[in-house]
Amino acid sequence: MTFHLGLRARSFGGSQAMGRSIPASIRALWVSSEGLSWSKQDSVIAYAAVERVTKSGFSVNGLATSSGGSRKARRWYDGFGLMRIANKSVVPTLPNPRQCHMIIDCKPVLGKMSLQEISAYLEAKHPSNLGRSAIRKNLEDLGLASLEDLIRCIHSSTSDHLETWKKHYWSWAQHHLDLQRSKQNGSVYGSTGPHVLEKLRLSARESPIGSVYSLISSNLVAMFKDEVTPMELFHPGMNILEVGGGTGLGTQIFLRSPSGAGSGSLRCARYDFTDISPAFLPTIQEELKDNASQLRFSTLDLIQDFVKQAFEAASYDVVVGVDVLHLPSDLTMSPTDVRKALRPGGKLIMHEMFEPFGWTLGFVFGLFPGWWVGVDGEQHRTPGPSLTMEQWDLLLKGAGFNGIDLRLRDPDSLLTDNKSG
Ligand SMILES: C[S@@+](CC[C@H](N)C(=O)[O-])C[C@H]1O[C@@H](n2cnc3c(N)ncnc32)[C@H](O)[C@@H]1O
């Protein structure tokens, strides 16, 4: 056996720079004869003290005990030396002893073991016991029963018109079902009915991999009918916020992509439609009433603090703004507030006219006083309120975004000089 020793140090949520160090020496290590591990109910109390600091590193003494009434000492080490390997120009902060504790791991030295010893070691770690094969059997039964259900629901007459990947999946399913039928002389589960499938799904959910099988089994037919995509299964529940939704012109277009073809439901957990003006809300609410359970309608001023307007910070996966983000007179405000609303990794989808000298939008919207707010504002955008793509990129970066990741142009057929990014 080898003992792997490491120092796991915590540094005020990562805000404090710490020298990266590697183990270099040890004076003494003591391990309880009862072994290194203890019952899961019991936690560990670790004590550590920095013993000595040198130019190249430091050494620590430490003790770990179980937390139960007996407080049994489990391991103790003396003079554990760590050598600093961080860039020498970085001035390290030594770990506060209260923040560091030892991790000690036992690893077999595979290079010094015979093949028989290795396989005995692996067998002891991962026994091929009955429990494991029962799980596998359940998964196989569930997979086959689900495939049979799929073939039953998607008739062979329609299978010719399937997309290529579905045709492959279909033939693959047929192949495995035929094999199974030849072994079993008949249907995989047909004689006992779909309730067996439900039972198999239920018992599969007891293991993590079984939960994935169960999820796929419940959605396999729907996937073949294009009602759900594999990605949605594993990333359900996107929350979307639309700012400055107005008459909902952009919303109607945008919702075509997240809505399932023919499924009637939107491919998101929640879509919050907002505008500064409450006047727009009743009409759009009526127009989108079929998806009422997933939609919410409320006022939101995008240059005021979202949280003070009862919107939860860091709770949206996507924020959508169609021809609205350029409107405020101070353009540093809106991206900053929008970013606060997004979860880490969230995306802003904006549609904007990116040519300040383009004229078609202004032809219509210039008739509304609000259009000129940005022109009258401190930044004096001229001749209209729009910004170039490069200006938006800078502005977004200033607010903490990556900048523009992807830009898509409107097709010429729309007869506009708009572009969306
Ligand atoms: C050019 S319209 C775009 C409307 C809509 N997105 C569309 O696709 O038709 C701009 C919208 O932004 C809204 N708006 C203006 N200032 C706003 C602000 N500070 N916060 C939120 N919405 C605002 C207006 O009420 C208006 O509905």
Coordinates of C-alpha atoms and ligand atoms in Angstrom, one line a residue:
M1 CA 0.0 0.0 0.0
T2 CA 1.0 3.6 -0.5
F3 CA -0.3 6.5 1.5
H4 CA -1.2 9.6 -0.6
L5 CA -0.9 12.7 1.5
G6 CA -2.3 16.0 0.4
L7 CA -3.2 19.3 1.9
R8 CA -6.6 20.5 1.2
A9 CA -6.7 24.2 1.9
R10 CA -9.7 26.5 1.8
S11 CA -9.1 30.1 1.2
F12 CA -12.0 32.4 2.0
G13 CA -14.1 31.3 -1.0
G14 CA -11.1 31.6 -3.4
S15 CA -10.6 35.3 -2.7
Q16 CA -7.3 34.8 -1.0
A17 CA -4.3 33.8 -3.1
M18 CA -2.5 30.7 -1.8
G19 CA 0.8 29.3 -2.8
R20 CA 0.4 26.0 -4.6
S21 CA 2.5 23.4 -2.8
I22 CA 3.3 19.7 -3.2
P23 CA 4.1 17.2 -0.4
A24 CA 7.9 16.9 0.0
S25 CA 8.7 15.1 3.3
I26 CA 7.3 13.7 6.5
R27 CA 8.9 12.8 9.9
A28 CA 6.3 10.4 11.1
L29 CA 2.8 9.1 10.2
W30 CA 0.7 7.1 12.5
V31 CA -2.5 5.4 11.4
S32 CA -5.0 3.7 13.8
S33 CA -4.9 -0.1 13.7
E34 CA -8.7 0.1 13.2
G35 CA -8.0 1.6 9.8
L36 CA -8.4 4.9 8.0
S37 CA -12.2 4.8 7.5
W38 CA -15.0 5.0 9.9
S39 CA -18.7 4.9 9.9
K40 CA -20.5 7.3 7.6
Q41 CA -22.6 8.7 10.5
D42 CA -19.5 9.8 12.2
S43 CA -17.7 12.9 11.0
V44 CA -14.0 13.8 11.4
I45 CA -12.4 16.4 13.6
A46 CA -9.1 17.5 12.1
Y47 CA -6.5 19.6 13.9
A48 CA -3.5 21.2 12.1
A49 CA -0.8 23.5 13.1
V50 CA 1.8 25.1 10.9
E51 CA 5.1 24.1 12.5
R52 CA 7.7 25.8 10.4
V53 CA 7.9 28.3 7.5
T54 CA 10.8 28.4 5.2
K55 CA 11.5 30.2 1.9
S56 CA 10.5 27.2 -0.1
G57 CA 7.5 26.1 1.8
F58 CA 6.2 25.1 5.2
S59 CA 5.6 22.0 7.4
V60 CA 2.5 21.1 9.4
N61 CA 1.6 18.8 12.3
G62 CA -1.8 17.3 12.5
L63 CA -4.3 15.0 14.1
A64 CA -7.6 13.6 13.0
T65 CA -10.1 12.1 15.4
S66 CA -13.6 10.7 15.0
S67 CA -16.2 13.1 16.4
G68 CA -18.3 10.5 18.3
G69 CA -18.2 10.3 22.1
S70 CA -15.0 8.2 22.2
R71 CA -13.1 10.8 20.1
K72 CA -10.8 8.0 18.8
A73 CA -7.6 9.3 17.2
R74 CA -7.4 7.9 13.7
R75 CA -4.3 9.4 12.2
W76 CA -1.5 11.7 13.3
Y77 CA 1.3 13.1 11.4
D78 CA 4.4 15.0 12.4
G79 CA 6.5 17.4 10.2
F80 CA 4.6 17.0 7.0
G81 CA 6.6 19.2 4.6
L82 CA 5.1 21.0 1.7
M83 CA 7.2 22.7 -1.0
R84 CA 5.9 25.7 -2.8
I85 CA 5.8 25.4 -6.5
A86 CA 3.7 28.5 -7.3
N87 CA 5.1 31.2 -9.5
K88 CA 7.8 32.9 -7.4
S89 CA 6.5 36.3 -8.3
V90 CA 3.2 35.5 -6.5
V91 CA 3.5 36.3 -2.9
P92 CA 1.9 33.4 -1.2
T93 CA -0.4 33.6 1.8
L94 CA 0.2 30.7 4.1
P95 CA -3.0 28.7 4.9
N96 CA -4.5 29.5 8.2
P97 CA -4.1 26.2 10.1
R98 CA -7.8 26.4 11.0
Q99 CA -8.5 26.2 7.3
C100 CA -6.4 23.2 6.3
H101 CA -6.6 19.6 7.1
M102 CA -5.0 16.5 5.8
I103 CA -6.4 14.1 3.2
I104 CA -4.9 10.6 3.5
D105 CA -5.8 8.1 0.9
C106 CA -4.6 4.5 0.5
K107 CA -3.8 3.4 -3.0
P108 CA -2.5 0.0 -4.1
V109 CA 0.8 0.1 -5.9
L110 CA -0.5 -1.7 -9.0
G111 CA 3.0 -1.9 -10.5
K112 CA 4.1 -4.1 -7.6
M113 CA 1.1 -6.4 -7.7
S114 CA 0.5 -9.6 -9.7
L115 CA -2.5 -9.8 -12.1
Q116 CA -4.2 -12.1 -9.6
E117 CA -3.7 -9.7 -6.8
I118 CA -5.0 -6.8 -9.0
S119 CA -8.1 -8.7 -9.9
A120 CA -8.7 -9.8 -6.3
Y121 CA -8.3 -6.2 -5.2
L122 CA -10.8 -5.0 -7.9
E123 CA -13.2 -7.8 -7.1
A124 CA -13.2 -6.7 -3.4
K125 CA -13.7 -3.1 -4.4
H126 CA -16.5 -3.8 -7.0
P127 CA -18.0 -7.2 -6.2
S128 CA -19.9 -8.8 -9.0
N129 CA -22.6 -9.6 -6.6
L130 CA -26.3 -10.4 -7.2
G131 CA -27.4 -6.8 -6.5
R132 CA -25.4 -5.5 -9.5
S133 CA -26.6 -8.1 -11.9
A134 CA -30.2 -7.5 -10.8
I135 CA -29.9 -3.8 -11.7
R136 CA -28.5 -4.8 -15.1
K137 CA -31.3 -7.2 -15.7
N138 CA -33.8 -4.6 -14.8
L139 CA -32.2 -2.1 -17.2
E140 CA -32.2 -4.7 -20.0
D141 CA -35.8 -5.5 -19.5
L142 CA -36.8 -1.9 -19.4
G143 CA -34.8 -1.1 -22.5
L144 CA -36.3 -4.0 -24.5
A145 CA -39.9 -3.3 -23.2
S146 CA -39.5 0.4 -24.2
L147 CA -38.2 -0.5 -27.7
E148 CA -41.2 -2.8 -28.1
D149 CA -43.5 0.0 -27.0
L150 CA -41.8 2.3 -29.5
I151 CA -42.2 -0.1 -32.4
R152 CA -45.8 -0.6 -31.4
C153 CA -46.6 3.2 -31.3
I154 CA -44.6 4.2 -34.4
H155 CA -46.0 2.0 -37.1
S156 CA -43.7 0.6 -39.7
S157 CA -45.6 2.5 -42.4
T158 CA -44.3 5.7 -41.0
S159 CA -40.8 4.4 -40.3
D160 CA -39.8 5.0 -44.0
H161 CA -40.3 8.7 -43.5
L162 CA -38.3 9.1 -40.4
E163 CA -35.1 11.2 -40.2
T164 CA -31.9 9.2 -40.8
W165 CA -30.9 8.8 -37.2
K166 CA -34.4 7.6 -36.3
K167 CA -34.3 5.0 -39.1
H168 CA -31.0 3.7 -37.7
Y169 CA -32.4 3.6 -34.2
W170 CA -35.6 1.9 -35.5
S171 CA -33.6 -0.9 -37.3
W172 CA -31.3 -1.3 -34.3
A173 CA -34.4 -1.7 -32.0
Q174 CA -35.9 -4.3 -34.4
H175 CA -32.7 -6.2 -34.5
H176 CA -32.5 -6.5 -30.7
L177 CA -36.2 -7.3 -30.3
D178 CA -35.9 -10.1 -32.9
L179 CA -32.9 -11.5 -31.1
Q180 CA -34.8 -11.4 -27.8
R181 CA -38.0 -12.9 -29.3
S182 CA -36.1 -15.8 -30.8
K183 CA -34.9 -16.5 -27.2
Q184 CA -38.3 -16.0 -25.6
N185 CA -40.6 -17.3 -28.3
G186 CA -42.7 -14.2 -28.5
S187 CA -43.3 -10.7 -27.2
V188 CA -40.9 -9.2 -24.7
Y189 CA -43.7 -7.8 -22.6
G190 CA -46.8 -7.5 -24.8
S191 CA -48.8 -10.3 -23.2
T192 CA -48.5 -8.7 -19.8
G193 CA -49.3 -5.1 -21.0
P194 CA -47.9 -1.6 -20.5
H195 CA -48.3 -1.6 -16.7
V196 CA -45.2 -3.9 -16.6
L197 CA -43.3 -1.1 -18.4
E198 CA -44.4 1.3 -15.7
K199 CA -43.2 -1.1 -13.0
L200 CA -39.9 -1.5 -14.7
R201 CA -39.4 2.3 -14.9
L202 CA -40.3 2.6 -11.2
S203 CA -37.8 0.0 -10.0
A204 CA -35.1 1.4 -12.4
R205 CA -35.3 4.8 -10.7
E206 CA -33.6 3.3 -7.6
S207 CA -30.2 3.6 -9.3
P208 CA -28.7 6.8 -10.9
I209 CA -28.2 5.1 -14.3
G210 CA -31.6 3.5 -14.0
S211 CA -33.1 7.0 -13.6
V212 CA -31.7 8.0 -17.0
Y213 CA -33.1 4.8 -18.6
S214 CA -36.5 5.5 -17.0
L215 CA -36.5 9.1 -18.2
I216 CA -35.6 8.0 -21.8
S217 CA -38.2 5.1 -21.6
S218 CA -41.0 7.6 -20.6
N219 CA -40.1 9.9 -23.5
L220 CA -38.9 7.6 -26.3
V221 CA -42.1 7.7 -28.3
A222 CA -42.5 11.5 -27.8
M223 CA -38.9 11.9 -29.1
F224 CA -39.8 10.0 -32.2
K225 CA -42.9 12.2 -32.6
D226 CA -40.7 15.3 -32.3
E227 CA -42.5 16.4 -29.1
V228 CA -39.4 16.4 -27.1
T229 CA -35.7 16.4 -27.8
P230 CA -33.0 14.5 -25.9
M231 CA -31.4 17.8 -24.9
E232 CA -34.6 18.9 -23.3
L233 CA -34.8 15.7 -21.2
F234 CA -31.5 16.4 -19.6
H235 CA -31.8 20.2 -19.5
P236 CA -35.4 20.8 -18.7
G237 CA -36.8 23.9 -17.0
M238 CA -35.2 26.9 -18.7
N239 CA -36.4 30.2 -17.3
I240 CA -36.7 33.0 -19.9
L241 CA -37.3 36.7 -19.2
E242 CA -38.3 39.0 -22.0
V243 CA -37.8 42.7 -21.4
G244 CA -39.6 45.5 -23.3
G245 CA -42.0 42.9 -24.8
G246 CA -44.4 45.6 -26.0
T247 CA -47.1 44.3 -28.4
G248 CA -45.4 40.9 -28.3
L249 CA -44.3 40.9 -32.0
G250 CA -40.8 39.6 -31.1
T251 CA -42.3 37.2 -28.5
Q252 CA -44.5 35.5 -31.0
I253 CA -41.5 34.9 -33.3
F254 CA -39.2 33.9 -30.4
L255 CA -41.7 31.5 -28.9
R256 CA -41.9 29.6 -32.2
S257 CA -38.5 28.1 -31.5
P258 CA -39.0 27.1 -27.9
S259 CA -42.4 25.7 -28.5
G260 CA -42.7 22.0 -29.5
A261 CA -44.0 21.4 -33.0
G262 CA -47.6 20.4 -32.3
S263 CA -47.0 19.6 -28.7
G264 CA -48.7 22.8 -27.6
S265 CA -46.3 23.5 -24.7
L266 CA -43.4 25.8 -24.6
R267 CA -40.0 24.2 -24.3
C268 CA -39.1 26.1 -21.1
A269 CA -40.2 26.0 -17.5
R270 CA -41.2 29.6 -17.4
Y271 CA -41.4 32.6 -19.8
D272 CA -41.8 35.9 -18.0
F273 CA -43.1 38.6 -20.4
T274 CA -42.5 42.1 -19.2
D275 CA -42.7 45.7 -20.4
I276 CA -42.3 49.1 -18.6
S277 CA -45.9 49.8 -19.6
P278 CA -48.8 47.8 -18.1
A279 CA -50.9 48.8 -21.1
F280 CA -49.5 46.0 -23.3
L281 CA -50.0 43.1 -20.9
P282 CA -53.8 42.3 -21.2
T283 CA -53.7 41.9 -25.0
I284 CA -50.6 39.7 -25.1
Q285 CA -51.9 37.7 -22.1
E286 CA -55.0 36.9 -24.1
E287 CA -53.0 36.1 -27.3
L288 CA -50.8 33.6 -25.4
K289 CA -53.5 32.1 -23.2
D290 CA -52.9 28.5 -24.5
N291 CA -49.6 28.5 -22.6
A292 CA -50.9 30.3 -19.6
S293 CA -49.3 27.8 -17.1
Q294 CA -45.8 28.6 -18.3
L295 CA -46.2 32.3 -18.9
R296 CA -46.2 35.3 -16.5
F297 CA -46.9 38.9 -17.3
S298 CA -45.7 41.9 -15.4
T299 CA -44.2 45.3 -15.6
L300 CA -40.4 45.7 -15.4
D301 CA -38.3 48.8 -16.0
L302 CA -35.0 47.5 -17.3
I303 CA -33.0 50.4 -15.9
Q304 CA -34.2 50.0 -12.4
D305 CA -32.9 47.3 -10.0
F306 CA -34.7 44.0 -10.9
V307 CA -34.6 42.7 -7.4
K308 CA -36.4 45.8 -6.1
Q309 CA -39.1 45.1 -8.7
A310 CA -39.6 41.7 -7.2
F311 CA -37.5 39.8 -9.8
E312 CA -35.1 37.2 -8.4
A313 CA -31.5 37.8 -9.1
A314 CA -29.5 35.0 -11.0
S315 CA -32.7 33.1 -11.8
Y316 CA -32.9 33.2 -15.6
D317 CA -31.2 31.1 -18.2
V318 CA -32.0 33.5 -21.0
V319 CA -33.0 37.2 -21.2
V320 CA -34.6 38.3 -24.5
G321 CA -34.8 41.9 -25.6
V322 CA -36.2 42.7 -29.0
D323 CA -35.5 46.3 -30.1
V324 CA -35.4 47.6 -26.6
L325 CA -32.0 47.5 -25.1
H326 CA -30.9 50.6 -27.0
L327 CA -33.7 52.7 -25.6
P328 CA -32.4 54.0 -22.2
S329 CA -30.5 57.2 -22.2
D330 CA -27.8 55.7 -20.1
L331 CA -26.8 52.5 -21.9
T332 CA -24.5 51.2 -19.2
M333 CA -27.6 50.6 -17.0
S334 CA -29.6 48.0 -19.0
P335 CA -26.9 45.4 -19.6
T336 CA -25.8 45.6 -16.0
D337 CA -29.3 44.9 -14.7
V338 CA -29.9 42.2 -17.3
R339 CA -26.7 40.4 -16.3
K340 CA -27.8 40.4 -12.6
A341 CA -31.0 38.6 -13.7
L342 CA -29.0 35.8 -15.4
R343 CA -27.7 32.7 -13.9
P344 CA -24.0 32.0 -14.3
G345 CA -23.6 30.8 -17.9
G346 CA -27.0 32.4 -18.9
K347 CA -27.4 34.1 -22.3
L348 CA -28.7 37.4 -23.5
I349 CA -30.5 37.3 -26.8
M350 CA -31.0 40.7 -28.3
H351 CA -32.5 41.9 -31.6
E352 CA -31.2 45.3 -32.5
M353 CA -30.7 47.6 -35.4
F354 CA -26.9 47.7 -35.5
E355 CA -26.5 50.5 -38.0
P356 CA -26.9 54.0 -36.5
F357 CA -27.2 55.3 -40.0
G358 CA -29.8 52.7 -41.1
W359 CA -33.2 54.3 -41.4
T360 CA -36.0 51.7 -41.7
L361 CA -36.9 51.3 -38.0
G362 CA -36.7 55.0 -37.4
F363 CA -39.2 55.5 -40.2
V364 CA -41.8 53.9 -38.0
F365 CA -40.6 54.2 -34.4
G366 CA -39.2 57.7 -34.8
L367 CA -42.8 58.8 -34.5
F368 CA -42.8 57.9 -30.8
P369 CA -41.1 60.3 -28.4
G370 CA -39.5 57.3 -26.5
W371 CA -37.4 56.5 -29.6
W372 CA -35.3 59.7 -29.1
V373 CA -34.5 59.3 -25.4
G374 CA -31.1 57.9 -26.3
V375 CA -30.4 60.7 -28.7
D376 CA -31.3 63.4 -26.1
G377 CA -29.3 61.6 -23.3
E378 CA -25.9 62.4 -22.1
Q379 CA -24.2 60.2 -24.6
H380 CA -25.7 62.1 -27.6
R381 CA -26.1 59.1 -29.9
T382 CA -26.6 60.5 -33.4
P383 CA -28.3 60.5 -35.8
G384 CA -30.5 57.8 -34.1
P385 CA -30.3 55.8 -30.8
S386 CA -28.8 52.7 -32.3
L387 CA -25.2 51.5 -31.7
T388 CA -22.9 49.5 -33.9
M389 CA -22.1 45.8 -33.2
E390 CA -18.6 46.8 -32.0
Q391 CA -20.1 49.4 -29.5
W392 CA -22.5 46.8 -28.2
D393 CA -19.6 44.3 -27.8
L394 CA -17.7 46.8 -25.7
L395 CA -20.8 47.8 -23.7
L396 CA -21.6 44.2 -22.9
K397 CA -18.1 43.4 -21.9
G398 CA -18.2 46.4 -19.6
A399 CA -21.2 44.9 -17.9
G400 CA -19.5 41.6 -17.3
F401 CA -20.7 39.6 -20.4
N402 CA -18.3 37.8 -22.8
G403 CA -19.4 40.3 -25.5
I404 CA -21.1 39.1 -28.6
D405 CA -20.8 35.3 -29.0
L406 CA -22.9 34.8 -32.0
R407 CA -24.5 37.2 -34.5
L408 CA -27.3 36.3 -36.9
R409 CA -28.5 38.6 -39.7
D410 CA -32.1 39.0 -40.6
P411 CA -32.8 37.6 -44.0
D412 CA -33.0 40.3 -46.8
S413 CA -36.6 39.4 -47.4
L414 CA -37.6 41.3 -44.3
L415 CA -36.5 44.4 -46.1
T416 CA -34.8 45.8 -43.1
D417 CA -31.3 46.7 -42.2
N418 CA -31.6 45.1 -38.8
K419 CA -29.3 42.4 -37.5
S420 CA -29.6 40.3 -34.4
G421 CA -26.8 39.2 -32.2
Ligands
LIG1 C1 -39.4 49.2 -30.1 S1 -40.5 48.6 -28.9 C2 -40.3 46.8 -29.1 C3 -41.4 46.0 -28.6 C4 -41.3 44.6 -28.7 N1 -40.1 44.0 -28.1 C5 -41.5 44.0 -30.1 O1 -40.8 43.1 -30.5 O2 -42.4 44.5 -30.8 C6 -39.8 49.0 -27.3 C7 -40.5 48.5 -26.1 O3 -39.7 48.7 -25.0 C8 -40.5 49.2 -23.9 N2 -39.6 50.0 -23.0 C9 -39.2 51.3 -23.2 N3 -38.3 51.6 -22.2 C10 -38.3 50.6 -21.3 C11 -37.6 50.3 -20.1 N4 -36.9 51.2 -19.5 N5 -37.8 49.1 -19.5 C12 -38.6 48.2 -20.1 N6 -39.2 48.4 -21.3 C13 -39.1 49.5 -21.9 C14 -41.6 50.1 -24.6 O4 -42.7 50.2 -23.7 C15 -41.8 49.2 -25.8 O5 -42.9 48.3 -25.6

